[in-house]
Coordinates of N, CA and C in Angstrom, one line a residue:
Q1 N -9.0 -9.6 124.9 CA -9.2 -11.0 125.0 C -8.1 -11.7 124.1
V2 N -7.6 -12.8 124.6 CA -6.5 -13.6 123.8 C -7.0 -15.0 123.7
Q3 N -7.0 -15.5 122.5 CA -7.3 -16.9 122.2 C -6.1 -17.6 121.8
L4 N -5.8 -18.7 122.4 CA -4.6 -19.5 122.2 C -5.0 -20.9 121.6
V5 N -4.3 -21.3 120.6 CA -4.6 -22.7 120.0 C -3.2 -23.4 119.8
E6 N -3.1 -24.5 120.6 CA -1.9 -25.3 120.5 C -2.0 -26.3 119.4
S7 N -0.9 -26.7 118.9 CA -0.8 -27.8 117.9 C 0.6 -28.4 117.9
G8 N 0.7 -29.6 117.3 CA 2.0 -30.2 117.1 C 2.3 -31.4 118.0
G9 N 1.3 -31.7 118.9 CA 1.5 -32.9 119.8 C 1.4 -34.2 119.0
G10 N 1.7 -35.3 119.7 CA 1.6 -36.6 119.0 C 2.3 -37.6 119.8
L11 N 2.5 -38.8 119.1 CA 3.2 -39.9 119.7 C 4.6 -40.0 119.1
V12 N 5.6 -40.1 120.0 CA 7.0 -40.2 119.5 C 7.7 -41.2 120.4
Q13 N 8.7 -41.8 119.8 CA 9.6 -42.7 120.6 C 10.6 -41.9 121.5
A14 N 11.0 -42.5 122.6 CA 12.0 -41.9 123.4 C 13.2 -41.5 122.6
G15 N 13.8 -40.3 122.8 CA 14.9 -39.8 122.0 C 14.5 -39.0 120.8
G16 N 13.2 -39.0 120.5 CA 12.7 -38.3 119.4 C 12.5 -36.8 119.7
S17 N 11.9 -36.1 118.7 CA 11.7 -34.7 118.8 C 10.3 -34.4 118.3
L18 N 9.7 -33.3 118.9 CA 8.5 -32.7 118.5 C 8.6 -31.2 118.6
R19 N 7.9 -30.4 117.8 CA 7.8 -29.0 117.9 C 6.3 -28.6 118.1
L20 N 6.0 -28.0 119.3 CA 4.7 -27.5 119.5 C 4.6 -26.1 119.1
S21 N 3.4 -25.7 118.7 CA 3.1 -24.3 118.3 C 1.9 -23.9 119.1
C22 N 1.9 -22.6 119.4 CA 0.7 -22.0 120.0 C 0.5 -20.7 119.3
A23 N -0.7 -20.6 118.5 CA -1.0 -19.5 117.8 C -2.0 -18.6 118.6
A24 N -1.7 -17.3 118.6 CA -2.5 -16.4 119.4 C -3.3 -15.5 118.6
S25 N -4.6 -15.4 118.9 CA -5.5 -14.4 118.3 C -5.5 -13.2 119.1
V26 N -4.7 -12.2 118.8 CA -4.7 -11.0 119.7 C -4.1 -9.9 118.8
R27 N -4.5 -8.6 119.1 CA -4.0 -7.5 118.2 C -2.5 -7.3 118.4
T28 N -2.0 -7.3 119.6 CA -0.6 -7.0 119.8 C 0.1 -8.1 120.6
F29 N 0.5 -9.1 119.9 CA 1.1 -10.3 120.5 C 2.3 -10.0 121.3
S30 N 3.1 -9.0 120.8 CA 4.3 -8.7 121.5 C 4.1 -8.0 122.8
N31 N 2.9 -7.7 123.2 CA 2.6 -7.2 124.6 C 2.5 -8.3 125.6
Y32 N 2.6 -9.6 125.2 CA 2.4 -10.7 126.1 C 3.6 -11.6 126.3
A33 N 4.0 -11.8 127.5 CA 4.9 -12.9 127.8 C 4.1 -14.2 127.6
M34 N 4.8 -15.3 127.2 CA 4.2 -16.5 126.8 C 4.9 -17.7 127.5
G35 N 4.1 -18.7 127.9 CA 4.7 -19.8 128.6 C 4.1 -21.1 128.2
W36 N 4.8 -22.2 128.5 CA 4.3 -23.5 128.2 C 4.3 -24.2 129.6
F37 N 3.2 -25.0 129.8 CA 3.0 -25.8 131.0 C 2.6 -27.2 130.5
R38 N 2.7 -28.1 131.4 CA 2.3 -29.5 131.1 C 1.6 -30.1 132.3
Q39 N 0.7 -31.1 132.0 CA 0.0 -31.8 133.1 C -0.1 -33.2 132.7
A40 N 0.5 -34.1 133.5 CA 0.4 -35.5 133.3 C -0.7 -36.1 134.1
P41 N -1.3 -37.2 133.7 CA -2.4 -37.8 134.5 C -2.1 -38.0 135.9
G42 N -3.0 -37.5 136.8 CA -2.8 -37.6 138.2 C -1.8 -36.7 138.9
K43 N -1.3 -35.7 138.1 CA -0.3 -34.8 138.6 C -0.8 -33.4 138.4
E44 N -0.2 -32.5 139.1 CA -0.6 -31.1 139.0 C 0.1 -30.5 137.7
R45 N -0.5 -29.4 137.2 CA 0.1 -28.7 136.1 C 1.4 -28.1 136.5
E46 N 2.5 -28.2 135.7 CA 3.8 -27.7 136.0 C 4.3 -26.8 135.0
F47 N 5.1 -25.8 135.4 CA 5.7 -24.9 134.5 C 6.8 -25.6 133.7
V48 N 6.9 -25.3 132.4 CA 7.9 -25.9 131.6 C 8.9 -24.8 131.1
A49 N 8.4 -23.7 130.5 CA 9.2 -22.7 129.9 C 8.5 -21.4 129.7
V50 N 9.2 -20.3 129.7 CA 8.6 -19.0 129.5 C 9.5 -18.1 128.6
I51 N 8.9 -17.2 127.9 CA 9.7 -16.3 127.1 C 9.1 -14.9 127.2
N52 N 9.9 -13.9 127.3 CA 9.4 -12.6 127.5 C 8.9 -12.0 126.2
R53 N 8.4 -10.8 126.2 CA 7.7 -10.2 125.1 C 8.6 -10.0 123.9
S54 N 9.8 -9.7 124.1 CA 10.7 -9.5 122.9 C 11.3 -10.8 122.4
G55 N 11.3 -11.8 123.3 CA 11.9 -13.1 122.9 C 13.4 -13.2 123.4
L56 N 13.9 -12.2 124.0 CA 15.3 -12.2 124.4 C 15.6 -12.8 125.8
S57 N 14.5 -13.1 126.5 CA 14.7 -13.7 127.8 C 13.8 -14.9 127.9
T58 N 14.5 -16.0 128.4 CA 13.7 -17.3 128.5 C 14.1 -17.9 129.9
D59 N 13.3 -18.9 130.3 CA 13.6 -19.7 131.5 C 12.9 -21.0 131.3
Y60 N 13.5 -22.0 132.0 CA 13.0 -23.4 131.9 C 13.0 -24.1 133.2
V61 N 12.1 -25.1 133.4 CA 12.2 -26.0 134.5 C 13.5 -26.8 134.3
D62 N 14.1 -27.1 135.4 CA 15.4 -27.8 135.4 C 15.3 -29.1 134.5
S63 N 14.2 -29.8 134.6 CA 14.1 -31.1 134.0 C 14.2 -31.1 132.4
V64 N 14.0 -29.9 131.9 CA 14.0 -29.8 130.4 C 15.1 -29.0 129.9
K65 N 15.9 -28.4 130.7 CA 17.0 -27.5 130.3 C 18.0 -28.3 129.4
G66 N 18.4 -27.8 128.3 CA 19.3 -28.4 127.4 C 18.6 -29.3 126.4
R67 N 17.3 -29.6 126.6 CA 16.5 -30.4 125.7 C 15.4 -29.7 125.0
F68 N 14.8 -28.7 125.7 CA 13.7 -28.0 125.1 C 14.1 -26.5 124.9
T69 N 13.5 -25.9 123.8 CA 13.8 -24.5 123.5 C 12.5 -23.8 123.2
I70 N 12.2 -22.7 123.9 CA 11.1 -21.9 123.6 C 11.5 -20.7 122.8
S71 N 10.7 -20.4 121.8 CA 10.9 -19.3 120.9 C 9.6 -18.6 120.5
R72 N 9.7 -17.5 119.9 CA 8.5 -16.8 119.4 C 8.7 -16.1 118.1
D73 N 7.7 -15.9 117.4 CA 7.7 -15.1 116.1 C 6.6 -14.1 116.3
N74 N 6.9 -12.9 116.6 CA 5.9 -11.9 116.9 C 5.2 -11.5 115.6
A75 N 5.8 -11.7 114.5 CA 5.1 -11.4 113.2 C 4.0 -12.4 112.9
K76 N 4.2 -13.6 113.4 CA 3.2 -14.7 113.2 C 2.3 -14.9 114.4
N77 N 2.5 -14.1 115.4 CA 1.7 -14.3 116.6 C 1.7 -15.8 117.2
T78 N 2.9 -16.3 117.2 CA 3.1 -17.7 117.5 C 4.3 -17.9 118.4
V79 N 4.1 -18.8 119.4 CA 5.2 -19.2 120.3 C 5.4 -20.7 120.0
Y80 N 6.6 -21.2 120.1 CA 7.0 -22.5 119.8 C 7.7 -23.2 121.0
L81 N 7.6 -24.5 121.1 CA 8.4 -25.3 122.0 C 9.0 -26.4 121.3
Q82 N 10.3 -26.3 121.0 CA 11.1 -27.4 120.4 C 11.5 -28.3 121.4
M83 N 11.1 -29.6 121.3 CA 11.4 -30.6 122.3 C 12.3 -31.7 121.7
N84 N 13.5 -31.8 122.2 CA 14.4 -32.8 121.7 C 14.7 -33.8 122.8
S85 N 15.3 -34.9 122.4 CA 15.7 -36.0 123.4 C 14.5 -36.3 124.3
L86 N 13.4 -36.5 123.8 CA 12.2 -36.7 124.6 C 12.3 -38.0 125.4
K87 N 11.7 -37.9 126.6 CA 11.7 -39.0 127.6 C 10.3 -39.4 127.9
P88 N 10.1 -40.7 128.3 CA 8.7 -41.0 128.7 C 8.1 -40.1 129.7
E89 N 8.9 -39.6 130.6 CA 8.4 -38.7 131.7 C 8.0 -37.3 131.1
D90 N 8.2 -37.1 129.9 CA 7.7 -35.8 129.3 C 6.3 -36.0 128.8
T91 N 5.7 -37.2 128.9 CA 4.4 -37.5 128.5 C 3.4 -36.6 129.3
A92 N 2.6 -35.8 128.6 CA 1.6 -34.9 129.3 C 0.8 -34.2 128.3
A93 N -0.2 -33.5 128.7 CA -0.9 -32.5 127.9 C -0.1 -31.2 128.1
Y94 N 0.2 -30.6 127.0 CA 1.0 -29.3 127.0 C 0.0 -28.1 126.7
Y95 N 0.2 -27.1 127.5 CA -0.7 -25.9 127.4 C 0.2 -24.7 127.2
C96 N -0.3 -23.7 126.4 CA 0.4 -22.4 126.4 C -0.4 -21.4 127.2
N97 N 0.3 -20.5 127.7 CA -0.3 -19.5 128.7 C 0.2 -18.1 128.3
A98 N -0.6 -17.1 128.4 CA -0.2 -15.7 128.0 C -0.6 -14.8 129.1
D99 N 0.2 -13.8 129.3 CA -0.1 -12.7 130.2 C 0.8 -11.5 129.9
R100 N 0.4 -10.3 130.3 CA 1.2 -9.2 130.0 C 2.5 -9.2 130.9
F101 N 2.5 -9.9 132.0 CA 3.6 -9.9 132.9 C 4.3 -11.3 133.0
Y102 N 5.6 -11.2 132.8 CA 6.5 -12.4 132.8 C 6.4 -13.2 134.1
A103 N 6.4 -12.6 135.2 CA 6.4 -13.3 136.5 C 5.0 -14.0 136.7
T104 N 4.0 -13.4 136.2 CA 2.7 -14.0 136.3 C 2.6 -15.3 135.5
V105 N 3.2 -15.3 134.3 CA 3.2 -16.5 133.5 C 4.0 -17.6 134.3
V106 N 5.2 -17.2 134.7 CA 6.0 -18.2 135.5 C 5.3 -18.8 136.6
A107 N 4.5 -18.0 137.3 CA 3.7 -18.5 138.4 C 2.5 -19.3 138.0
G108 N 2.2 -19.4 136.7 CA 1.1 -20.2 136.3 C -0.2 -19.5 136.5
K109 N -0.2 -18.2 136.6 CA -1.4 -17.4 136.8 C -1.7 -16.5 135.7
G110 N -1.2 -16.8 134.5 CA -1.5 -16.0 133.3 C -3.0 -16.0 133.0
N111 N -3.5 -14.9 132.4 CA -4.9 -14.8 132.2 C -5.5 -15.8 131.2
Y112 N -4.6 -16.2 130.2 CA -5.2 -16.9 129.0 C -4.5 -18.2 128.9
W113 N -5.3 -19.2 128.6 CA -4.8 -20.6 128.4 C -5.4 -21.2 127.1
G114 N -4.6 -22.0 126.4 CA -5.1 -22.8 125.3 C -5.8 -24.0 125.8
Q115 N -6.2 -24.8 124.8 CA -7.0 -26.1 125.2 C -6.0 -27.2 125.4
G116 N -4.8 -27.1 125.0 CA -3.8 -28.2 125.2 C -3.6 -29.1 124.0
T117 N -2.4 -29.7 124.0 CA -2.1 -30.7 123.0 C -1.3 -31.8 123.6
Q118 N -1.7 -33.0 123.3 CA -1.2 -34.2 124.0 C 0.2 -34.6 123.4
V119 N 1.1 -34.8 124.2 CA 2.4 -35.4 123.9 C 2.6 -36.7 124.6
T120 N 2.9 -37.8 123.8 CA 3.1 -39.1 124.4 C 4.4 -39.6 123.9
V121 N 5.3 -40.0 124.8 CA 6.6 -40.5 124.5 C 6.7 -42.0 124.9
S122 N 6.9 -42.8 124.0 CA 6.9 -44.3 124.3 C 8.4 -44.7 124.5
S123 N 8.5 -45.7 125.4 CA 9.9 -46.1 125.8 C 10.3 -47.2 124.8

């Protein structure tokens, strides 16, 4: 069983930055690929970023490439999402996702989800 707790959301002006954290309660965090997803009101949940177990491989949705960076600290059981140059269209609830398989996380079908943290970007 994996429990995930996101933090770091908030209200920021366009062009600003936030760093989200997702802390995992699990014995061997490095066994899990980790991802970030977001869901805006009235829209479906969408993939944002994924990182593999070692942290050496990442992928992003095109709309955040060059602005967002996913990273992980396996010693702290935590995955991060550094968000720079934020835009109003980044406004959403952000969720982290965990699964043993990278492709499963990318597909949004990972077994474990956090409760989400709200990011609001004002224009």
